[in-house]
Backbone as JSON Lines, residues from 0, in Angstrom:
{"i":0,"aa":"M","n":[7.72,7.46,9.65],"ca":[6.32,6.69,10.82],"c":[4.98,5.76,9.84]}
{"i":1,"aa":"E","n":[4.93,4.63,9.67],"ca":[4.75,3.76,8.78],"c":[2.88,3.4,9.44]}
{"i":2,"aa":"Y","n":[2.5,4.14,8.01],"ca":[0.72,4.3,7.97],"c":[0.49,3.29,7.06]}
{"i":3,"aa":"A","n":[-0.63,2.34,7.96],"ca":[-1.26,2.19,6.61],"c":[-2.67,2.44,6.26]}
{"i":4,"aa":"L","n":[-2.67,2.7,5.0],"ca":[-3.76,3.39,3.72],"c":[-5.46,2.65,3.81]}
{"i":5,"aa":"L","n":[-5.97,2.29,4.72],"ca":[-7.37,1.11,4.37],"c":[-8.3,2.18,3.08]}
{"i":6,"aa":"I","n":[-8.55,0.92,2.52],"ca":[-9.43,1.03,1.34],"c":[-10.53,0.6,1.4]}
{"i":7,"aa":"Y","n":[-12.48,1.57,1.47],"ca":[-13.16,0.82,2.19],"c":[-14.34,1.51,0.64]}
{"i":8,"aa":"E","n":[-14.96,0.06,0.53],"ca":[-15.57,1.37,-1.34],"c":[-16.77,-0.62,-0.99]}
{"i":9,"aa":"N","n":[-17.8,0.54,-1.79],"ca":[-18.64,-1.04,-1.69],"c":[-18.77,-2.15,-3.31]}
{"i":10,"aa":"E","n":[-18.03,-3.3,-2.78],"ca":[-17.82,-4.25,-2.72],"c":[-18.27,-3.88,-4.25]}
{"i":11,"aa":"K","n":[-20.01,-4.65,-4.14],"ca":[-21.22,-4.08,-5.07],"c":[-20.22,-3.24,-6.89]}
{"i":12,"aa":"R","n":[-19.94,-2.51,-6.5],"ca":[-19.21,-1.87,-7.17],"c":[-18.32,-2.44,-8.84]}
{"i":13,"aa":"F","n":[-17.48,-3.18,-8.53],"ca":[-17.12,-4.47,-9.11],"c":[-17.97,-5.21,-9.56]}
{"i":14,"aa":"S","n":[-19.01,-5.49,-8.88],"ca":[-19.38,-7.35,-9.27],"c":[-19.86,-7.53,-11.14]}
{"i":15,"aa":"Q","n":[-19.18,-6.37,-11.58],"ca":[-19.05,-6.08,-14.05],"c":[-17.93,-6.11,-13.83]}
{"i":16,"aa":"G","n":[-16.79,-6.17,-12.78],"ca":[-15.01,-6.06,-13.49],"c":[-15.07,-4.52,-12.78]}
{"i":17,"aa":"F","n":[-13.36,-4.51,-13.23],"ca":[-12.97,-3.08,-12.84],"c":[-12.81,-2.63,-13.82]}
{"i":18,"aa":"D","n":[-13.3,-1.1,-13.73],"ca":[-12.71,0.03,-14.76],"c":[-11.69,0.07,-15.65]}
{"i":19,"aa":"D","n":[-11.08,-0.01,-16.58],"ca":[-10.0,-0.24,-17.09],"c":[-8.71,1.53,-16.45]}
{"i":20,"aa":"S","n":[-9.61,2.61,-16.75],"ca":[-9.13,3.41,-16.31],"c":[-9.12,4.02,-15.19]}
{"i":21,"aa":"E","n":[-9.83,3.36,-14.39],"ca":[-9.2,3.05,-12.66],"c":[-7.82,2.69,-12.28]}
{"i":22,"aa":"L","n":[-8.03,1.75,-12.92],"ca":[-6.41,0.52,-12.86],"c":[-5.74,1.68,-13.44]}
{"i":23,"aa":"V","n":[-5.61,2.31,-13.93],"ca":[-4.72,3.2,-14.96],"c":[-4.18,3.94,-13.35]}
{"i":24,"aa":"E","n":[-5.22,5.11,-13.17],"ca":[-5.33,5.72,-11.91],"c":[-3.88,5.12,-10.64]}
{"i":25,"aa":"Y","n":[-4.69,4.21,-10.33],"ca":[-3.71,2.71,-8.5],"c":[-2.98,2.94,-9.78]}
{"i":26,"aa":"R","n":[-2.37,2.6,-11.47],"ca":[-0.76,2.07,-11.38],"c":[-0.04,3.37,-11.31]}
{"i":27,"aa":"A","n":[-1.38,4.58,-11.8],"ca":[-0.32,5.82,-11.61],"c":[0.09,6.41,-10.21]}
{"i":28,"aa":"F","n":[-0.87,5.8,-9.06],"ca":[-0.69,6.65,-7.15],"c":[0.51,6.09,-6.87]}
{"i":29,"aa":"G","n":[0.9,4.54,-7.67],"ca":[1.46,4.01,-7.46],"c":[3.92,4.02,-7.3]}
{"i":30,"aa":"E","n":[3.89,4.56,-8.39],"ca":[4.34,4.93,-9.75],"c":[4.32,5.86,-8.62]}
{"i":31,"aa":"Q","n":[3.98,6.87,-8.19],"ca":[3.74,8.41,-7.79],"c":[4.56,8.59,-6.78]}
{"i":32,"aa":"H","n":[4.36,6.68,-5.66],"ca":[3.99,7.31,-5.1],"c":[5.45,6.43,-4.25]}
{"i":33,"aa":"Q","n":[5.87,5.66,-5.47],"ca":[6.82,3.68,-5.28],"c":[7.63,4.46,-3.71]}
{"i":34,"aa":"H","n":[8.22,5.45,-3.5],"ca":[9.4,5.68,-2.91],"c":[8.44,5.85,-1.35]}
{"i":35,"aa":"A","n":[7.91,6.49,-0.89],"ca":[7.11,5.92,0.24],"c":[5.92,4.43,0.22]}
{"i":36,"aa":"I","n":[5.55,3.73,-0.56],"ca":[5.36,2.58,-0.11],"c":[5.32,0.66,-0.73]}
{"i":37,"aa":"R","n":[5.5,0.88,0.93],"ca":[6.61,0.16,1.5],"c":[5.38,-1.53,0.7]}
{"i":38,"aa":"G","n":[4.57,-2.24,1.04],"ca":[3.47,-2.52,0.37],"c":[2.3,-2.3,0.31]}
{"i":39,"aa":"G","n":[1.17,-3.93,-0.1],"ca":[-0.59,-3.11,0.13],"c":[-1.04,-4.39,-1.1]}
{"i":40,"aa":"K","n":[-1.83,-4.15,-1.1],"ca":[-2.7,-5.74,-1.63],"c":[-4.42,-5.23,-2.19]}
{"i":41,"aa":"A","n":[-4.9,-6.5,-2.99],"ca":[-6.05,-5.47,-3.44],"c":[-6.58,-7.39,-2.91]}
{"i":42,"aa":"L","n":[-8.02,-7.42,-1.95],"ca":[-8.7,-7.81,-1.47],"c":[-10.03,-8.22,-1.85]}
{"i":43,"aa":"Q","n":[-10.18,-10.16,-1.65],"ca":[-10.95,-10.23,-3.03],"c":[-12.19,-10.29,-1.95]}
{"i":44,"aa":"P","n":[-13.55,-10.35,-3.1],"ca":[-14.74,-9.78,-2.55],"c":[-15.15,-10.46,-0.43]}
{"i":45,"aa":"T","n":[-15.88,-10.07,-0.03],"ca":[-15.98,-10.1,1.19],"c":[-16.88,-11.72,1.63]}
{"i":46,"aa":"G","n":[-17.65,-12.09,0.36],"ca":[-17.97,-13.49,0.48],"c":[-16.93,-15.12,0.44]}
{"i":47,"aa":"T","n":[-16.18,-14.45,-0.49],"ca":[-14.44,-15.22,0.54],"c":[-14.37,-15.16,1.06]}
{"i":48,"aa":"A","n":[-14.36,-14.33,2.74],"ca":[-13.9,-13.5,3.31],"c":[-14.46,-15.32,4.68]}
{"i":49,"aa":"A","n":[-13.67,-15.0,5.72],"ca":[-14.14,-16.1,7.15],"c":[-14.48,-15.35,8.05]}
{"i":50,"aa":"T","n":[-14.79,-15.01,9.52],"ca":[-13.54,-14.64,10.9],"c":[-14.29,-15.65,11.37]}
{"i":51,"aa":"V","n":[-12.85,-15.34,12.64],"ca":[-12.79,-16.78,13.34],"c":[-12.77,-15.77,15.42]}
{"i":52,"aa":"R","n":[-13.32,-16.46,15.79],"ca":[-13.2,-15.88,16.93],"c":[-12.94,-17.18,17.32]}
{"i":53,"aa":"V","n":[-12.68,-16.7,18.61],"ca":[-12.0,-18.3,19.87],"c":[-12.71,-17.81,21.05]}
{"i":54,"aa":"R","n":[-13.83,-17.93,21.75],"ca":[-14.87,-18.6,22.64],"c":[-14.27,-20.25,23.59]}
{"i":55,"aa":"D","n":[-14.21,-19.27,25.15],"ca":[-13.46,-20.37,26.23],"c":[-13.26,-21.67,25.24]}
{"i":56,"aa":"G","n":[-11.83,-20.91,24.9],"ca":[-10.67,-21.75,24.39],"c":[-11.18,-22.5,22.7]}
{"i":57,"aa":"K","n":[-12.51,-22.4,21.85],"ca":[-12.71,-23.02,21.39],"c":[-12.7,-21.97,19.87]}
{"i":58,"aa":"P","n":[-12.17,-22.5,18.84],"ca":[-12.72,-21.42,17.49],"c":[-14.35,-21.85,16.79]}
{"i":59,"aa":"M","n":[-14.73,-20.44,15.83],"ca":[-15.55,-20.33,16.04],"c":[-15.74,-19.83,14.72]}
{"i":60,"aa":"T","n":[-16.24,-20.34,13.44],"ca":[-14.6,-19.73,12.07],"c":[-17.09,-18.68,11.43]}
{"i":61,"aa":"T","n":[-17.1,-17.89,10.82],"ca":[-18.35,-17.81,10.08],"c":[-18.35,-17.46,8.45]}
{"i":62,"aa":"D","n":[-19.05,-17.65,7.91],"ca":[-18.75,-17.37,6.14],"c":[-19.11,-16.49,6.34]}
{"i":63,"aa":"G","n":[-18.14,-14.8,5.48],"ca":[-18.25,-13.42,5.54],"c":[-17.43,-12.71,6.55]}
{"i":64,"aa":"P","n":[-17.44,-11.6,6.83],"ca":[-17.19,-10.5,7.51],"c":[-18.34,-11.07,8.1]}
{"i":65,"aa":"F","n":[-17.47,-9.87,9.14],"ca":[-18.68,-9.91,10.7],"c":[-19.62,-8.61,11.1]}
{"i":66,"aa":"A","n":[-19.41,-7.78,10.12],"ca":[-20.11,-6.32,10.13],"c":[-21.12,-6.5,8.5]}
{"i":67,"aa":"E","n":[-22.48,-6.46,8.61],"ca":[-22.99,-6.17,6.79],"c":[-22.86,-4.75,7.94]}
{"i":68,"aa":"T","n":[-21.92,-3.51,6.66],"ca":[-22.35,-2.1,6.04],"c":[-22.1,-1.91,4.28]}
{"i":69,"aa":"K","n":[-22.46,-0.48,4.11],"ca":[-22.07,-0.49,3.84],"c":[-20.35,-0.73,2.05]}
{"i":70,"aa":"E","n":[-20.15,-0.03,3.19],"ca":[-18.47,-0.31,2.38],"c":[-18.28,-1.04,3.12]}
{"i":71,"aa":"Q","n":[-16.99,-1.79,2.58],"ca":[-15.83,-3.02,2.35],"c":[-14.63,-3.03,2.44]}
{"i":72,"aa":"L","n":[-13.59,-3.14,3.02],"ca":[-12.39,-3.33,3.24],"c":[-12.08,-3.83,1.83]}
{"i":73,"aa":"G","n":[-11.59,-2.95,0.66],"ca":[-10.58,-3.2,-0.63],"c":[-9.74,-3.81,-0.45]}
{"i":74,"aa":"G","n":[-9.18,-2.5,0.13],"ca":[-7.59,-3.37,-0.63],"c":[-7.07,-2.44,0.78]}
{"i":75,"aa":"F","n":[-5.4,-2.13,0.53],"ca":[-4.82,-1.12,1.43],"c":[-3.15,-0.57,0.69]}
{"i":76,"aa":"Y","n":[-2.28,0.32,1.72],"ca":[-1.33,0.56,1.06],"c":[-0.88,0.46,2.35]}
{"i":77,"aa":"L","n":[0.5,-0.1,2.24],"ca":[1.52,0.05,3.75],"c":[2.56,0.92,3.86]}
{"i":78,"aa":"V","n":[2.1,2.31,4.18],"ca":[3.1,3.58,3.15],"c":[4.61,4.76,4.91]}
{"i":79,"aa":"E","n":[5.14,4.97,3.88],"ca":[6.03,5.63,5.0],"c":[5.79,7.04,4.77]}
{"i":80,"aa":"A","n":[5.25,7.87,5.77],"ca":[5.74,9.06,5.63],"c":[5.88,9.89,7.35]}
{"i":81,"aa":"S","n":[6.09,11.42,7.26],"ca":[6.87,11.68,7.76],"c":[5.4,12.07,8.67]}
{"i":82,"aa":"N","n":[4.37,12.09,8.48],"ca":[3.53,12.67,9.37],"c":[2.3,11.87,9.12]}
{"i":83,"aa":"I","n":[1.0,12.81,9.97],"ca":[-0.13,12.25,9.13],"c":[-0.74,12.55,8.15]}
{"i":84,"aa":"E","n":[-0.06,13.89,8.2],"ca":[-0.51,14.96,7.19],"c":[-0.33,14.36,6.56]}
{"i":85,"aa":"E","n":[1.16,14.31,5.49],"ca":[1.57,13.32,4.77],"c":[0.79,12.34,4.23]}
{"i":86,"aa":"A","n":[0.82,11.26,5.43],"ca":[0.11,9.98,5.06],"c":[-1.19,10.29,3.97]}
{"i":87,"aa":"V","n":[-2.53,11.51,5.08],"ca":[-3.48,12.2,4.42],"c":[-4.2,12.4,3.63]}
{"i":88,"aa":"A","n":[-2.57,13.2,2.56],"ca":[-2.31,14.04,1.18],"c":[-2.22,12.92,0.75]}
{"i":89,"aa":"M","n":[-1.23,12.25,1.2],"ca":[-1.4,10.66,-0.08],"c":[-2.76,9.35,-0.08]}
{"i":90,"aa":"A","n":[-3.71,9.81,0.44],"ca":[-4.8,9.37,0.99],"c":[-5.51,9.48,-0.23]}
{"i":91,"aa":"A","n":[-5.74,10.22,-0.05],"ca":[-6.3,11.84,-0.83],"c":[-6.55,11.36,-2.64]}
{"i":92,"aa":"K","n":[-4.99,10.69,-3.15],"ca":[-4.49,10.72,-3.93],"c":[-4.81,9.05,-4.86]}
{"i":93,"aa":"I","n":[-5.3,8.53,-3.67],"ca":[-6.36,6.84,-3.83],"c":[-7.75,7.27,-4.6]}
{"i":94,"aa":"P","n":[-7.29,6.92,-5.86],"ca":[-8.62,6.23,-6.33],"c":[-9.96,6.0,-5.61]}
{"i":95,"aa":"G","n":[-9.63,5.23,-5.24],"ca":[-10.73,4.87,-4.19],"c":[-11.95,5.76,-3.42]}
{"i":96,"aa":"A","n":[-11.35,6.62,-3.41],"ca":[-11.12,7.64,-2.3],"c":[-12.47,8.39,-2.95]}
{"i":97,"aa":"R","n":[-13.45,8.28,-3.97],"ca":[-13.41,9.12,-4.61],"c":[-14.6,8.36,-4.7]}
{"i":98,"aa":"Y","n":[-15.18,7.13,-3.89],"ca":[-16.55,6.29,-4.19],"c":[-16.75,5.54,-2.34]}
{"i":99,"aa":"G","n":[-15.71,5.72,-2.12],"ca":[-15.28,4.92,-0.63],"c":[-14.78,5.71,0.51]}
{"i":100,"aa":"C","n":[-14.01,5.21,0.45],"ca":[-12.87,6.19,2.08],"c":[-11.78,5.8,2.12]}
{"i":101,"aa":"V","n":[-10.85,5.91,2.57],"ca":[-9.68,5.75,3.13],"c":[-9.41,6.22,4.26]}
{"i":102,"aa":"E","n":[-8.97,5.41,4.81],"ca":[-8.93,5.55,6.49],"c":[-7.46,5.0,7.18]}
{"i":103,"aa":"V","n":[-7.3,6.4,7.38],"ca":[-5.66,6.52,7.83],"c":[-4.97,6.41,8.97]}
{"i":104,"aa":"R","n":[-4.32,4.92,9.4],"ca":[-3.37,4.59,10.76],"c":[-2.15,4.52,11.06]}
{"i":105,"aa":"P","n":[-1.48,4.77,12.22],"ca":[-0.02,4.39,11.63],"c":[-0.28,2.83,12.75]}
{"i":106,"aa":"I","n":[0.64,3.28,12.45],"ca":[1.25,1.42,12.61],"c":[2.22,1.34,13.91]}
{"i":107,"aa":"M","n":[1.52,0.6,14.9],"ca":[1.71,0.5,15.53],"c":[3.79,-0.38,16.62]}
{"i":108,"aa":"K","n":[4.66,0.44,17.31],"ca":[5.55,-0.33,16.54],"c":[5.64,-1.15,18.62]}
{"i":109,"aa":"F","n":[6.77,-2.36,18.4],"ca":[6.94,-2.69,19.48],"c":[7.69,-2.81,19.66]}
{"i":110,"aa":"S","n":[8.83,-2.63,21.28],"ca":[9.9,-3.1,21.15],"c":[10.44,-4.05,22.16]}
């Protein structure tokens, strides 16, 4: 089954750039779980985002994310795991889990 591992952190932590040692840890995570990773990306800061809603058939766009939160979605992995426990075990090894949280969510399949 596929799971999204959604990495939430306070993006202000990266305002001075990324810590090289943490990038090494992310690369190691990728190598360790390459058999399970189906995709994934880091995201640009929320200040570069736009939020789109359609009301009464008209699109409305605002800058940035919808809600002010302490932690922002910073990236994700799409992984294959036999069950949620296996996906949770992978999520616990993501370096960002030490500073924020990783949401593990099953991917919905449509027939």
